[in-house]
mmCIF file of C-alpha atoms in Angstrom:
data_model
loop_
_atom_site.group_PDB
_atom_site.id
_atom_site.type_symbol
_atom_site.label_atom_id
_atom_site.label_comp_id
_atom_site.label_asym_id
_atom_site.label_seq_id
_atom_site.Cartn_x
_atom_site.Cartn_y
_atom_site.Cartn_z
ATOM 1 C CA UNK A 1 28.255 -34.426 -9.526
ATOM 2 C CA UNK A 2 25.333 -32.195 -10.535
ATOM 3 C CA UNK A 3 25.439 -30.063 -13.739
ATOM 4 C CA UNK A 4 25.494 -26.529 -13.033
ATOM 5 C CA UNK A 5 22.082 -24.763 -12.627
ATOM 6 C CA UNK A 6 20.960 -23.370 -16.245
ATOM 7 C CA UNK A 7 18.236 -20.600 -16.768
ATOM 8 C CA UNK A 8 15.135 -21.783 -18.615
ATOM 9 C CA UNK A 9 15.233 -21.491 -22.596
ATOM 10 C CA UNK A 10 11.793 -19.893 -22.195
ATOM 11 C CA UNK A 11 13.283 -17.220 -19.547
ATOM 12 C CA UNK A 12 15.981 -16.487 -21.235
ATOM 13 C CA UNK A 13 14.061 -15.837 -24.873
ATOM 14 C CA UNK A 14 11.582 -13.572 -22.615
ATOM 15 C CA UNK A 15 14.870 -11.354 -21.857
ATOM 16 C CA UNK A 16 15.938 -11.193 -25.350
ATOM 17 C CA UNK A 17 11.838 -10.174 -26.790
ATOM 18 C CA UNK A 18 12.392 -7.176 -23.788
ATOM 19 C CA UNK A 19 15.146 -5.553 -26.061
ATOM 20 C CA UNK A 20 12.677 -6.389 -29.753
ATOM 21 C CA UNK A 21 9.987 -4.607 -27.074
ATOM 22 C CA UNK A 22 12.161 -1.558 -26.506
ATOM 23 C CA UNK A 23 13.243 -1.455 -30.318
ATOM 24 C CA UNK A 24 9.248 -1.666 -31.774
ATOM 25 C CA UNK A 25 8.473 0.964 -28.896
ATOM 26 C CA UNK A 26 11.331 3.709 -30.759
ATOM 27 C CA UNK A 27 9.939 2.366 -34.025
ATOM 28 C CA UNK A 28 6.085 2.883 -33.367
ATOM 29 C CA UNK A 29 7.215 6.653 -31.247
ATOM 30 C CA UNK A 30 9.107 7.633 -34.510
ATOM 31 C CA UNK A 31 6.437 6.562 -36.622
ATOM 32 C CA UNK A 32 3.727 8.332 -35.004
ATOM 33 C CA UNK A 33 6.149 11.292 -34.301
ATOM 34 C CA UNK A 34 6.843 11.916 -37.514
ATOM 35 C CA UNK A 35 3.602 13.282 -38.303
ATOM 36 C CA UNK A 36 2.473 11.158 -41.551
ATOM 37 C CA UNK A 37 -0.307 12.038 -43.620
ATOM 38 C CA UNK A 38 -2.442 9.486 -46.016
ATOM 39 C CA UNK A 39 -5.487 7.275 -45.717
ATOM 40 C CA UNK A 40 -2.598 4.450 -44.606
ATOM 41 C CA UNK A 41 -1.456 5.825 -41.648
ATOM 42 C CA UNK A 42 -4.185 4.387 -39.261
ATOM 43 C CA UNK A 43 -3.541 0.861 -40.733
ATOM 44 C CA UNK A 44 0.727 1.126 -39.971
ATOM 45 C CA UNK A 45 -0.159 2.624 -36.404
ATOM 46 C CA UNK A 46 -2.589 -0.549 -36.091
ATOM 47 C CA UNK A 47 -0.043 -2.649 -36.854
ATOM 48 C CA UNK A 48 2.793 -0.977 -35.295
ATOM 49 C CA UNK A 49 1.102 -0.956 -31.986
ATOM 50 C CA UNK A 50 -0.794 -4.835 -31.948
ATOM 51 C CA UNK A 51 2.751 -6.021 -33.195
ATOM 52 C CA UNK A 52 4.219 -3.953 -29.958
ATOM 53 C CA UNK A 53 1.087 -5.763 -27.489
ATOM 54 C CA UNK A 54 1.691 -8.667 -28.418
ATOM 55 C CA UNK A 55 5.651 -9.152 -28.449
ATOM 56 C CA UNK A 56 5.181 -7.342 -25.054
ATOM 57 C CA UNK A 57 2.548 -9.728 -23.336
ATOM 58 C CA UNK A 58 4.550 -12.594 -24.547
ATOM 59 C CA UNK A 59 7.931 -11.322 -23.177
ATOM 60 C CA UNK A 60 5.832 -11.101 -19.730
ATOM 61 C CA UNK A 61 4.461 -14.287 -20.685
ATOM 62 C CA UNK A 62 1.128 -13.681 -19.656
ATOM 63 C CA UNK A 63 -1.500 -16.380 -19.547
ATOM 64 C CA UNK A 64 -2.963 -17.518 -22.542
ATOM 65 C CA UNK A 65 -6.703 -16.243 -22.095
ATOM 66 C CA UNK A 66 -5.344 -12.636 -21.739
ATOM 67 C CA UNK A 67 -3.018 -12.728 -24.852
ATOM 68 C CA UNK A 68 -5.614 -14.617 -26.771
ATOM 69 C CA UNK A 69 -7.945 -11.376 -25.597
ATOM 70 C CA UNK A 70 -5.393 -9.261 -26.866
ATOM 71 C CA UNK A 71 -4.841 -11.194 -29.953
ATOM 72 C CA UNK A 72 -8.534 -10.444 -30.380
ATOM 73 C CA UNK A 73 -8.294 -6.781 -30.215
ATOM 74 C CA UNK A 74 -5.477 -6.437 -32.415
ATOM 75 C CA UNK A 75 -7.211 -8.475 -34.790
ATOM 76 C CA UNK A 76 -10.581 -6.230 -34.986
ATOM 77 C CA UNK A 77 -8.100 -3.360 -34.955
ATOM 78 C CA UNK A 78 -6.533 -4.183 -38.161
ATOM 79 C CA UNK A 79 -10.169 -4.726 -39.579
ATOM 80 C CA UNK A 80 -11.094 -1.494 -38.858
ATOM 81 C CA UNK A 81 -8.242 0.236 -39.738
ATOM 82 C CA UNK A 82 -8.061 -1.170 -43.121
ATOM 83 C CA UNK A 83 -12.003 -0.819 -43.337
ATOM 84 C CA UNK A 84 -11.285 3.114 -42.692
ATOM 85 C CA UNK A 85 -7.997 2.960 -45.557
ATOM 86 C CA UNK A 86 -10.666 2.138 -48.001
ATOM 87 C CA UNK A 87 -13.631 3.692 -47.080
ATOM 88 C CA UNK A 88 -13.225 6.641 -45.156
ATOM 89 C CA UNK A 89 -9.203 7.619 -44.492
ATOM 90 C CA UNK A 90 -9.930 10.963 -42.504
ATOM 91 C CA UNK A 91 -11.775 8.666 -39.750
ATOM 92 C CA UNK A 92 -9.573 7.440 -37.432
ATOM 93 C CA UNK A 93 -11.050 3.837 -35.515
ATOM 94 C CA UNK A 94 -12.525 3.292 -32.272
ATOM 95 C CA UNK A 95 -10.854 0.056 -32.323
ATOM 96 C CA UNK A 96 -7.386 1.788 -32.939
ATOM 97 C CA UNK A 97 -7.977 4.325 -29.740
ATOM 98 C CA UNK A 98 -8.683 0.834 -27.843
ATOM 99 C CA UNK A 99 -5.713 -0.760 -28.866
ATOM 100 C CA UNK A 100 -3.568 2.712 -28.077
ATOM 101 C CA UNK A 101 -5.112 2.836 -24.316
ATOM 102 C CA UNK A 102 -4.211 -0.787 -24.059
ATOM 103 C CA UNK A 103 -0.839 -0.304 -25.102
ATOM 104 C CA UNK A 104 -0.286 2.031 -22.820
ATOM 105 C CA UNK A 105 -2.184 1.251 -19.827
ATOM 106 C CA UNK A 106 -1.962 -2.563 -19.746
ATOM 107 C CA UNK A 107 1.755 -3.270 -20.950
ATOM 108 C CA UNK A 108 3.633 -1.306 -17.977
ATOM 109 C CA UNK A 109 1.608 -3.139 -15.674
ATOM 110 C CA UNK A 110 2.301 -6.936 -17.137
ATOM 111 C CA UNK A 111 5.962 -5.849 -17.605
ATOM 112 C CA UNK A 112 6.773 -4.451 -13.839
ATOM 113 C CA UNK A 113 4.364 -7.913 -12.597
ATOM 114 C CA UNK A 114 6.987 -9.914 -14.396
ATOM 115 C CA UNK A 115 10.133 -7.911 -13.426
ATOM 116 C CA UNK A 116 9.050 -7.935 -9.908
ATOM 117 C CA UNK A 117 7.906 -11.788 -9.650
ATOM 118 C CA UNK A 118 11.480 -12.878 -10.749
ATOM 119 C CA UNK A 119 13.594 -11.578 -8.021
ATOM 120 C CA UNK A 120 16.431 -11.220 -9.749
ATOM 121 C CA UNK A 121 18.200 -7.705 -11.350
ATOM 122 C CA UNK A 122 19.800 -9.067 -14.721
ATOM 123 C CA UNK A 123 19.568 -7.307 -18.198
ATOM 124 C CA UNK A 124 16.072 -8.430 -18.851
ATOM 125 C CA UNK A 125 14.837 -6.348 -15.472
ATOM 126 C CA UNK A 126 16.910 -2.791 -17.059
ATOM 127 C CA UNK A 127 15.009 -3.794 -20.441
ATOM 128 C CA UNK A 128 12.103 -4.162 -18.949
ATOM 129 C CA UNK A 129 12.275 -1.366 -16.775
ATOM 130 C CA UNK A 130 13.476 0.606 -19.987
ATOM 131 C CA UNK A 131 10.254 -0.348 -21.724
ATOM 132 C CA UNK A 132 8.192 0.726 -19.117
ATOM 133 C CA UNK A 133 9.926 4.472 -19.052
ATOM 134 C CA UNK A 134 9.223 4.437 -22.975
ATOM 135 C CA UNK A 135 5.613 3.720 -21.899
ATOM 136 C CA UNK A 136 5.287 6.215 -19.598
ATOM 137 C CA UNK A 137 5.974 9.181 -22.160
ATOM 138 C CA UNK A 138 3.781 7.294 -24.730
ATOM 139 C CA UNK A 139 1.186 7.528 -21.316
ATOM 140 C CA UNK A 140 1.047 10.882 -21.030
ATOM 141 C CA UNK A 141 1.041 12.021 -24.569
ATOM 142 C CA UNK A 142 -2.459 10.618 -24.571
ATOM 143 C CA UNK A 143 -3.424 12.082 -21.357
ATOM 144 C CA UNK A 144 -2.747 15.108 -22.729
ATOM 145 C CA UNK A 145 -4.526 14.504 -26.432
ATOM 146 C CA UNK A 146 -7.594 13.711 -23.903
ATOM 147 C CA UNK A 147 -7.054 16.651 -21.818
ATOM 148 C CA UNK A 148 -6.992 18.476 -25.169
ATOM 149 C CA UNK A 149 -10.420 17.139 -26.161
ATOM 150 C CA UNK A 150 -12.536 17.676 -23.143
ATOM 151 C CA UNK A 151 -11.413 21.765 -22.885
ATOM 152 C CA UNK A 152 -12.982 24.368 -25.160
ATOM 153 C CA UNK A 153 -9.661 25.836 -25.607
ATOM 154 C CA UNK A 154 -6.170 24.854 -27.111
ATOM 155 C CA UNK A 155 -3.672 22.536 -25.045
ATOM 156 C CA UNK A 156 -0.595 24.187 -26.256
ATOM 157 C CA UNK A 157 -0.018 28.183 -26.225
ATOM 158 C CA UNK A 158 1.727 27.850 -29.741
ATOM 159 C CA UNK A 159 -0.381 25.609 -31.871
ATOM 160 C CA UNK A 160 -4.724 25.906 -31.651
ATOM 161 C CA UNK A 161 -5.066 22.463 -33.622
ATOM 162 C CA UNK A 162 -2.456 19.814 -31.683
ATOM 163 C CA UNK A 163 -1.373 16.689 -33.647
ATOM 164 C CA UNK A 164 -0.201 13.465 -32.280
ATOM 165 C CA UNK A 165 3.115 14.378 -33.165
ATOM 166 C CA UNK A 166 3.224 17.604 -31.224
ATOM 167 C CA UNK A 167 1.637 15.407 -27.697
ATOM 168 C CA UNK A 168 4.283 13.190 -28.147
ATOM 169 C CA UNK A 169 6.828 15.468 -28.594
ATOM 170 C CA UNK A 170 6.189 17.332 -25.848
ATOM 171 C CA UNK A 171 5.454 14.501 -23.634
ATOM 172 C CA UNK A 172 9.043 13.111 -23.922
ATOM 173 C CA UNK A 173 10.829 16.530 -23.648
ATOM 174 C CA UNK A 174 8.915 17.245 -20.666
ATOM 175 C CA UNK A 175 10.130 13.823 -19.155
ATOM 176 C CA UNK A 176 13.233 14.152 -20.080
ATOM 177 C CA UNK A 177 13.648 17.176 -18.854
ATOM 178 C CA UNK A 178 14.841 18.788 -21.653
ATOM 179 C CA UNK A 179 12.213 22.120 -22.308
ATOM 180 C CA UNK A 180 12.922 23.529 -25.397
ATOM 181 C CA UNK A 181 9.943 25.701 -24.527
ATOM 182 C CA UNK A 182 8.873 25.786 -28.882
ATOM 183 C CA UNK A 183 5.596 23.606 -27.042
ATOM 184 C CA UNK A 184 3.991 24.957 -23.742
ATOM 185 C CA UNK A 185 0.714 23.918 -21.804
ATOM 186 C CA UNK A 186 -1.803 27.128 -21.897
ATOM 187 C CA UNK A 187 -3.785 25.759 -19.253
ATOM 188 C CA UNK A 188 -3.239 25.121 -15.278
ATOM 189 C CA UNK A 189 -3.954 20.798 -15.634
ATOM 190 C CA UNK A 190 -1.940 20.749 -18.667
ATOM 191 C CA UNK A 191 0.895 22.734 -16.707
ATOM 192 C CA UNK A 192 -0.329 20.782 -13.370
ATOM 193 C CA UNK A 193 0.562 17.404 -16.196
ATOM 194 C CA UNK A 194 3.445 18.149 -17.213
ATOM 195 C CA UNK A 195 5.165 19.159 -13.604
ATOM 196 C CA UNK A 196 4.117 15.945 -12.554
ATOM 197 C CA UNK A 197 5.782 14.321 -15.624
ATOM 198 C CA UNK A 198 8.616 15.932 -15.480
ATOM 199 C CA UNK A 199 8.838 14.686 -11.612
ATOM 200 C CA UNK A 200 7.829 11.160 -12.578
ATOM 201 C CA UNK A 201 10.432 10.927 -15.436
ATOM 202 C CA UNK A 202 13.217 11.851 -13.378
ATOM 203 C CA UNK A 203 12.734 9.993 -10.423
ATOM 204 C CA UNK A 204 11.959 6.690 -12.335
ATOM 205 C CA UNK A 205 15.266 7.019 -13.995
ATOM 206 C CA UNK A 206 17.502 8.215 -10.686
ATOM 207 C CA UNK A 207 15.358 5.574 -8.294
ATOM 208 C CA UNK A 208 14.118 2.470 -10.508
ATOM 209 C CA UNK A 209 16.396 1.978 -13.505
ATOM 210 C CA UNK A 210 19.527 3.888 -11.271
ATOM 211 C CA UNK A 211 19.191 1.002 -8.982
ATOM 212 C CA UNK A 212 18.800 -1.758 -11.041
ATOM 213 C CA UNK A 213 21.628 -0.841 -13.757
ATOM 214 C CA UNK A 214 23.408 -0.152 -10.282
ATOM 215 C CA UNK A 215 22.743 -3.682 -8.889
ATOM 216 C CA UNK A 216 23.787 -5.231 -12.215
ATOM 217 C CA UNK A 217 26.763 -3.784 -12.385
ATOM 218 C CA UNK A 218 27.913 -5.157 -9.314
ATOM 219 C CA UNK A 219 26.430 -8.763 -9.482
ATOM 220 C CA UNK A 220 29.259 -11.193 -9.049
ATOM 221 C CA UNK A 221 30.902 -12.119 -12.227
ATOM 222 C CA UNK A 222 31.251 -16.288 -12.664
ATOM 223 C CA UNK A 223 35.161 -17.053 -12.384
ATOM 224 C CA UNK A 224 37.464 -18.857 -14.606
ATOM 225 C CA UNK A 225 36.193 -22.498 -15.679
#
């Protein structure tokens, strides 16, 4: 008689790094949210964020030229960022915006490629997908810092200089939904941004992680031994 079909080690560790992915992405948000001052602050976001990358690629467990790549850029991040601690604190690294834009525009795409490749809704697809919502705030929060820089005027209606803090604070109330209206976009494409966030948000949660927490809840449960 056969033994009984197991998961892979490997696949199952990959499920377990999707919930240290979800718990680095609240750390690094909080961090950043928070609003620190000092010349360290670029050097914990460096490492908050390659730490983040890289637990993320390998929970997707991406090839081994692209994580070496992004072992790479991590690495020249940290450089930086504790080049600019020492020398100049108020400069905040080209390397660092790199690794930020890589965070959030490469990691969403490796996780849903690995969700989707499996076939199969378990705990590590809702963690995944969870990640990827996470993401998506951290997303827009620097589409809106970008916005910011490229218009002659202020982003927000209540604050002329915007800090990271205040884009990712209003990023995740405006996907969530939840419009405390203390933070409002002056503009028409920063109101145009955060209508379509607000859309995106919602539907990813009721369509994507509705159905898959949906689907796991009803996948057969094994019976008695």
């Amino acid at each position: 008689m056969n033994p009984p079909a197991r998961e892979p080690v490997a696949a199952r560790l990959s499920g377990d790094r999707y919930g240290v992915v979800l718990v680095l992405l609240l750390i690094t948000f909080v961090f950043m949210a928070s609003g620190p001052s000092g010349r360290w602050v670029p050097l914990v976001v460096a490492v908050l964020q390659g730490v983040t990358l890289l637990a993320t690629l390998s929970a997707a467990r991406v090839g081994r030229r692209f994580f070496r790549v992004a072992a790479l850029l991590v690495a020249v991040t940290l450089v930086s960022a504790a080049a600019a601690t020492v020398l100049d604190p108020g400069h905040l690294p080209a390397a660092l915006f790199v690794l930020s834009l890589f965070l959030v525009a490469a990691s969403p795409v490796v996780i849903a490629r690995s969700v989707v490749r499996r076939h199969v809704v378990d705990v590590r697809t809702v963690l995944g997908a969870l990640c990827i919502y996470v993401l998506i705030g951290m997303s827009w929060a620097f589409l809106d810092a970008a916005v910011d820089a490229v218009d002659s005027g202020p982003f927000f209606a209540e604050v002329d200089q915007a800090t990271t803090a205040d884009y990712l604070y209003f990023s995740y109330v405006t996907q969530t939904t939840v419009g405390y209206g203390d933070l409002t976009a002056v503009n028409d494409v920063g109101r145009a941004l955060a209508v379509v966030e607000a859309l995106v948000g919602q539907l990813y949660l009721v369509t994507v992680v509705g159905v898959l927490v949906g689907n796991l809840a009803r996948r057969p449960r094994p019976g008695p031994a």
